[in-house]
Tab-separated table of C-alpha atoms in Angstrom:
chain	number	residue	atom	x	y	z
A	926	MET	CA	106.274	71.788	115.240
A	927	THR	CA	104.412	75.282	114.997
A	928	ALA	CA	106.028	78.092	117.178
A	929	PRO	CA	104.021	79.592	120.236
A	930	ARG	CA	101.584	81.998	120.228
A	931	ASP	CA	103.832	84.249	122.421
A	932	LEU	CA	106.488	83.812	120.687
A	933	PRO	CA	107.318	86.864	117.954
A	934	ALA	CA	107.863	84.596	114.646
A	935	ALA	CA	111.147	85.476	113.134
A	936	ALA	CA	111.201	88.987	110.940
A	937	PRO	CA	110.814	88.054	107.187
A	938	ARG	CA	114.337	89.010	104.898
A	939	ILE	CA	114.167	90.790	101.468
A	940	LEU	CA	115.985	90.502	99.108
A	941	ILE	CA	116.205	92.116	95.851
A	942	VAL	CA	118.564	92.036	93.183
A	943	CYS	CA	119.296	93.832	90.501
A	944	THR	CA	122.393	94.598	87.859
A	945	GLY	CA	125.245	97.092	89.678
A	946	ASN	CA	123.265	97.927	92.526
A	947	ILE	CA	122.951	101.032	92.862
A	948	CYS	CA	119.880	102.189	90.596
A	949	ARG	CA	116.857	100.175	90.820
A	950	SER	CA	117.497	97.472	93.210
A	951	PRO	CA	118.127	100.187	96.122
A	952	LEU	CA	115.706	102.237	95.293
A	953	ALA	CA	112.914	98.999	95.597
A	954	GLU	CA	114.750	97.674	98.943
A	955	GLN	CA	114.390	101.675	100.155
A	956	LEU	CA	110.811	102.115	99.122
A	957	LEU	CA	109.463	97.875	100.187
A	958	ARG	CA	112.055	98.300	103.744
A	959	GLN	CA	109.582	102.358	104.343
A	960	ASN	CA	106.801	100.659	103.224
A	961	LEU	CA	106.147	98.033	105.307
A	962	THR	CA	107.378	99.751	108.750
A	963	ALA	CA	104.865	101.824	108.111
A	964	ALA	CA	101.664	99.572	107.794
A	965	GLY	CA	103.878	98.065	110.642
A	966	ILE	CA	105.167	94.733	109.430
A	967	ASP	CA	108.790	93.596	110.493
A	968	ALA	CA	111.052	92.865	107.626
A	969	VAL	CA	114.394	92.967	106.758
A	970	VAL	CA	114.817	94.250	104.161
A	971	THR	CA	118.644	94.578	101.774
A	972	SER	CA	119.910	94.261	98.686
A	973	ALA	CA	122.568	92.576	96.400
A	974	GLY	CA	123.631	92.905	92.655
A	975	THR	CA	124.372	90.277	89.986
A	976	ARG	CA	128.234	92.135	88.302
A	977	ALA	CA	127.666	95.232	91.714
A	978	MET	CA	129.634	98.176	91.613
A	979	THR	CA	130.754	97.073	95.504
A	980	GLY	CA	131.198	100.349	97.616
A	981	SER	CA	129.743	102.454	95.943
A	982	ALA	CA	126.941	104.561	96.950
A	983	MET	CA	123.552	104.806	94.802
A	984	THR	CA	123.114	106.366	91.770
A	985	PRO	CA	122.003	110.655	92.559
A	986	GLU	CA	118.783	110.135	90.736
A	987	ALA	CA	118.155	106.753	92.617
A	988	ALA	CA	118.718	108.875	95.307
A	989	ALA	CA	115.414	111.253	94.980
A	990	LEU	CA	113.670	109.347	93.395
A	991	SER	CA	113.578	107.108	96.977
A	992	SER	CA	113.632	110.562	99.111
A	993	GLN	CA	110.550	111.436	96.208
A	994	TYR	CA	109.451	108.752	96.754
A	995	GLY	CA	109.440	108.836	100.655
A	996	ALA	CA	112.036	106.678	101.791
A	997	SER	CA	113.561	108.439	104.618
A	998	ASN	CA	117.192	107.401	104.733
A	999	THR	CA	118.959	106.703	100.985
A	1000	ASP	CA	122.553	105.539	102.729
A	1001	HIS	CA	123.088	102.973	100.230
A	1002	VAL	CA	126.632	100.619	99.606
A	1003	ALA	CA	126.406	98.213	96.896
A	1004	ARG	CA	127.781	94.846	97.616
A	1005	GLN	CA	127.911	91.484	95.764
A	1006	LEU	CA	125.296	89.295	94.988
A	1007	THR	CA	126.712	85.584	96.120
A	1008	GLU	CA	124.772	82.058	97.027
A	1009	LYS	CA	124.816	83.023	100.916
A	1010	LEU	CA	123.238	85.752	100.567
A	1011	ILE	CA	120.429	83.841	98.022
A	1012	ALA	CA	120.075	81.078	100.571
A	1013	ASP	CA	119.608	83.242	103.569
A	1014	ALA	CA	116.442	85.066	102.509
A	1015	ASP	CA	113.215	84.557	102.524
A	1016	LEU	CA	111.439	86.002	99.882
A	1017	VAL	CA	114.150	87.127	96.649
A	1018	LEU	CA	112.898	89.915	94.134
A	1019	THR	CA	115.007	91.173	90.720
A	1020	ALA	CA	114.510	94.204	88.564
A	1021	THR	CA	114.407	91.482	85.298
A	1022	ARG	CA	114.173	87.666	83.849
A	1023	ASP	CA	117.596	87.660	83.695
A	1024	HIS	CA	118.081	88.251	87.080
A	1025	ARG	CA	115.724	86.038	88.354
A	1026	ARG	CA	117.329	82.868	86.307
A	1027	ASP	CA	121.159	84.893	87.870
A	1028	VAL	CA	120.242	83.628	91.318
A	1029	VAL	CA	118.189	80.221	90.411
A	1030	THR	CA	121.695	79.339	89.007
A	1031	MET	CA	124.078	80.354	91.570
A	1032	LEU	CA	121.236	78.013	93.657
A	1033	PRO	CA	118.617	76.330	92.273
A	1034	LYS	CA	116.460	75.709	95.430
A	1035	ALA	CA	115.538	79.294	94.893
A	1036	THR	CA	113.523	78.952	92.525
A	1037	ARG	CA	111.614	78.571	94.478
A	1038	TYR	CA	111.349	81.976	96.348
A	1039	THR	CA	111.898	84.115	93.314
A	1040	PHE	CA	110.039	86.605	91.464
A	1041	THR	CA	111.272	89.590	89.394
A	1042	LEU	CA	109.703	92.254	91.452
A	1043	ASN	CA	106.720	93.207	89.493
A	1044	GLN	CA	105.435	89.485	88.612
A	1045	PHE	CA	104.762	88.689	92.274
A	1046	ALA	CA	103.071	92.115	92.491
A	1047	ARG	CA	100.873	90.983	90.042
A	1048	LEU	CA	100.785	87.326	91.325
A	1049	VAL	CA	99.611	89.137	94.782
A	1050	ALA	CA	97.213	91.063	93.855
A	1051	ALA	CA	95.744	88.399	91.549
A	1052	ALA	CA	95.727	86.524	95.110
A	1053	GLU	CA	92.638	86.279	97.219
A	1054	PRO	CA	93.298	85.821	100.339
A	1055	THR	CA	91.081	82.905	101.436
A	1056	ARG	CA	92.660	81.587	105.334
A	1057	PRO	CA	93.711	82.347	108.408
A	1058	PRO	CA	97.087	84.316	108.407
A	1059	LEU	CA	100.245	82.631	107.468
A	1060	ASP	CA	103.467	82.663	108.253
A	1061	PHE	CA	105.959	84.643	105.675
A	1062	ALA	CA	107.419	81.769	104.452
A	1063	ALA	CA	104.240	80.300	103.688
A	1064	TYR	CA	102.713	82.950	102.277
A	1065	VAL	CA	105.224	83.185	99.650
A	1066	ALA	CA	104.692	78.857	98.805
A	1067	ASP	CA	101.058	80.194	98.100
A	1068	VAL	CA	102.401	82.610	95.291
A	1069	ALA	CA	104.401	80.880	93.997
A	1070	SER	CA	102.406	78.188	94.069
A	1071	THR	CA	99.727	80.661	92.086
A	1072	ARG	CA	102.503	81.164	89.021
A	1073	GLY	CA	100.552	78.798	86.620
A	1074	LEU	CA	97.687	80.072	87.125
A	1075	HIS	CA	98.060	83.545	85.591
A	1076	PRO	CA	98.789	84.718	82.087
A	1077	SER	CA	102.617	85.702	81.497
A	1078	PRO	CA	102.391	89.432	80.859
A	1079	ASN	CA	102.523	90.762	76.963
A	1080	PRO	CA	105.490	91.760	76.230
A	1081	PRO	CA	106.482	89.784	78.822
A	1082	THR	CA	108.787	92.705	79.288
A	1083	LEU	CA	106.741	93.287	82.252
A	1084	ASP	CA	107.749	91.835	84.508
A	1085	ASP	CA	110.683	94.014	84.068
A	1086	VAL	CA	112.066	97.045	85.795
A	1087	ASP	CA	113.892	98.664	82.348
A	1088	ASP	CA	117.567	100.545	84.116
A	1089	PRO	CA	117.434	103.344	84.422
A	1090	TYR	CA	122.261	103.465	84.548
A	1091	ARG	CA	123.178	106.132	82.584
A	1092	GLN	CA	119.453	107.042	80.863
A	1093	SER	CA	118.137	110.239	81.111
A	1094	ALA	CA	115.962	111.288	83.497
A	1095	ALA	CA	112.432	110.365	81.941
A	1096	VAL	CA	114.296	106.260	81.850
A	1097	TYR	CA	114.811	106.917	85.887
A	1098	ALA	CA	111.913	108.201	86.375
A	1099	ARG	CA	109.842	105.242	84.795
A	1100	ALA	CA	112.126	102.679	86.697
A	1101	ALA	CA	110.749	104.749	89.832
A	1102	ALA	CA	107.193	104.867	88.894
A	1103	ALA	CA	107.494	101.480	87.698
A	1104	ILE	CA	109.023	100.455	91.158
A	1105	ASN	CA	106.862	102.455	93.565
A	1106	ALA	CA	103.831	101.075	91.513
A	1107	SER	CA	104.789	97.154	92.331
A	1108	VAL	CA	106.476	97.409	95.809
A	1109	THR	CA	102.361	99.726	97.336
A	1110	THR	CA	100.649	96.520	95.783
A	1111	ILE	CA	103.140	94.005	97.842
A	1112	THR	CA	102.774	96.598	101.149
A	1113	ALA	CA	99.296	95.766	101.017
A	1114	ALA	CA	98.993	92.586	99.710
A	1115	LEU	CA	101.610	91.407	102.434
A	1116	VAL	CA	98.767	93.890	105.061
A	1117	ALA	CA	95.725	91.700	104.188
A	1118	ALA	CA	96.993	87.776	103.699
A	1119	GLY	CA	98.447	88.394	107.369
A	1120	ALA	CA	101.771	87.975	106.440
């Protein structure tokens, strides 16, 4: 049964996952939220860590890069990934393939809607909207159905975002540039799909 057209659909819930939830995932959360808001897409974007530094703020380096790339709010409190957070999400985006494995190990049915951030960007960039606008869950299912149709990157680590924690400013800058590129691609694809 489809929802009546006059009732707004529930805002999509997007969860972004890394290890400590103090660098990559809050940076991606803030940039994706900012981009989607600017594009007029109502979504709830949150983040968590597989081994979260619970209660910690973002690293100063990640917060500065978030501001540099246009996030208007860098407030953040790290939290631990839970099965409930995964189950409540419509889309889970992870920093690495290992994080993706951790998510689907915790909740196997999440395989259908869990991708690395770079992988999801790669898949949506290759997708061509061929039908009327879809609801968000249908859009994610369509993207998931294309996983086997596009070759994985060579090397496969291109689907991962390097961990900048306790690394140089250059590593932080590379991670932020990769995150921003994926977020920009994902936002453009969602706008094009009417999701």
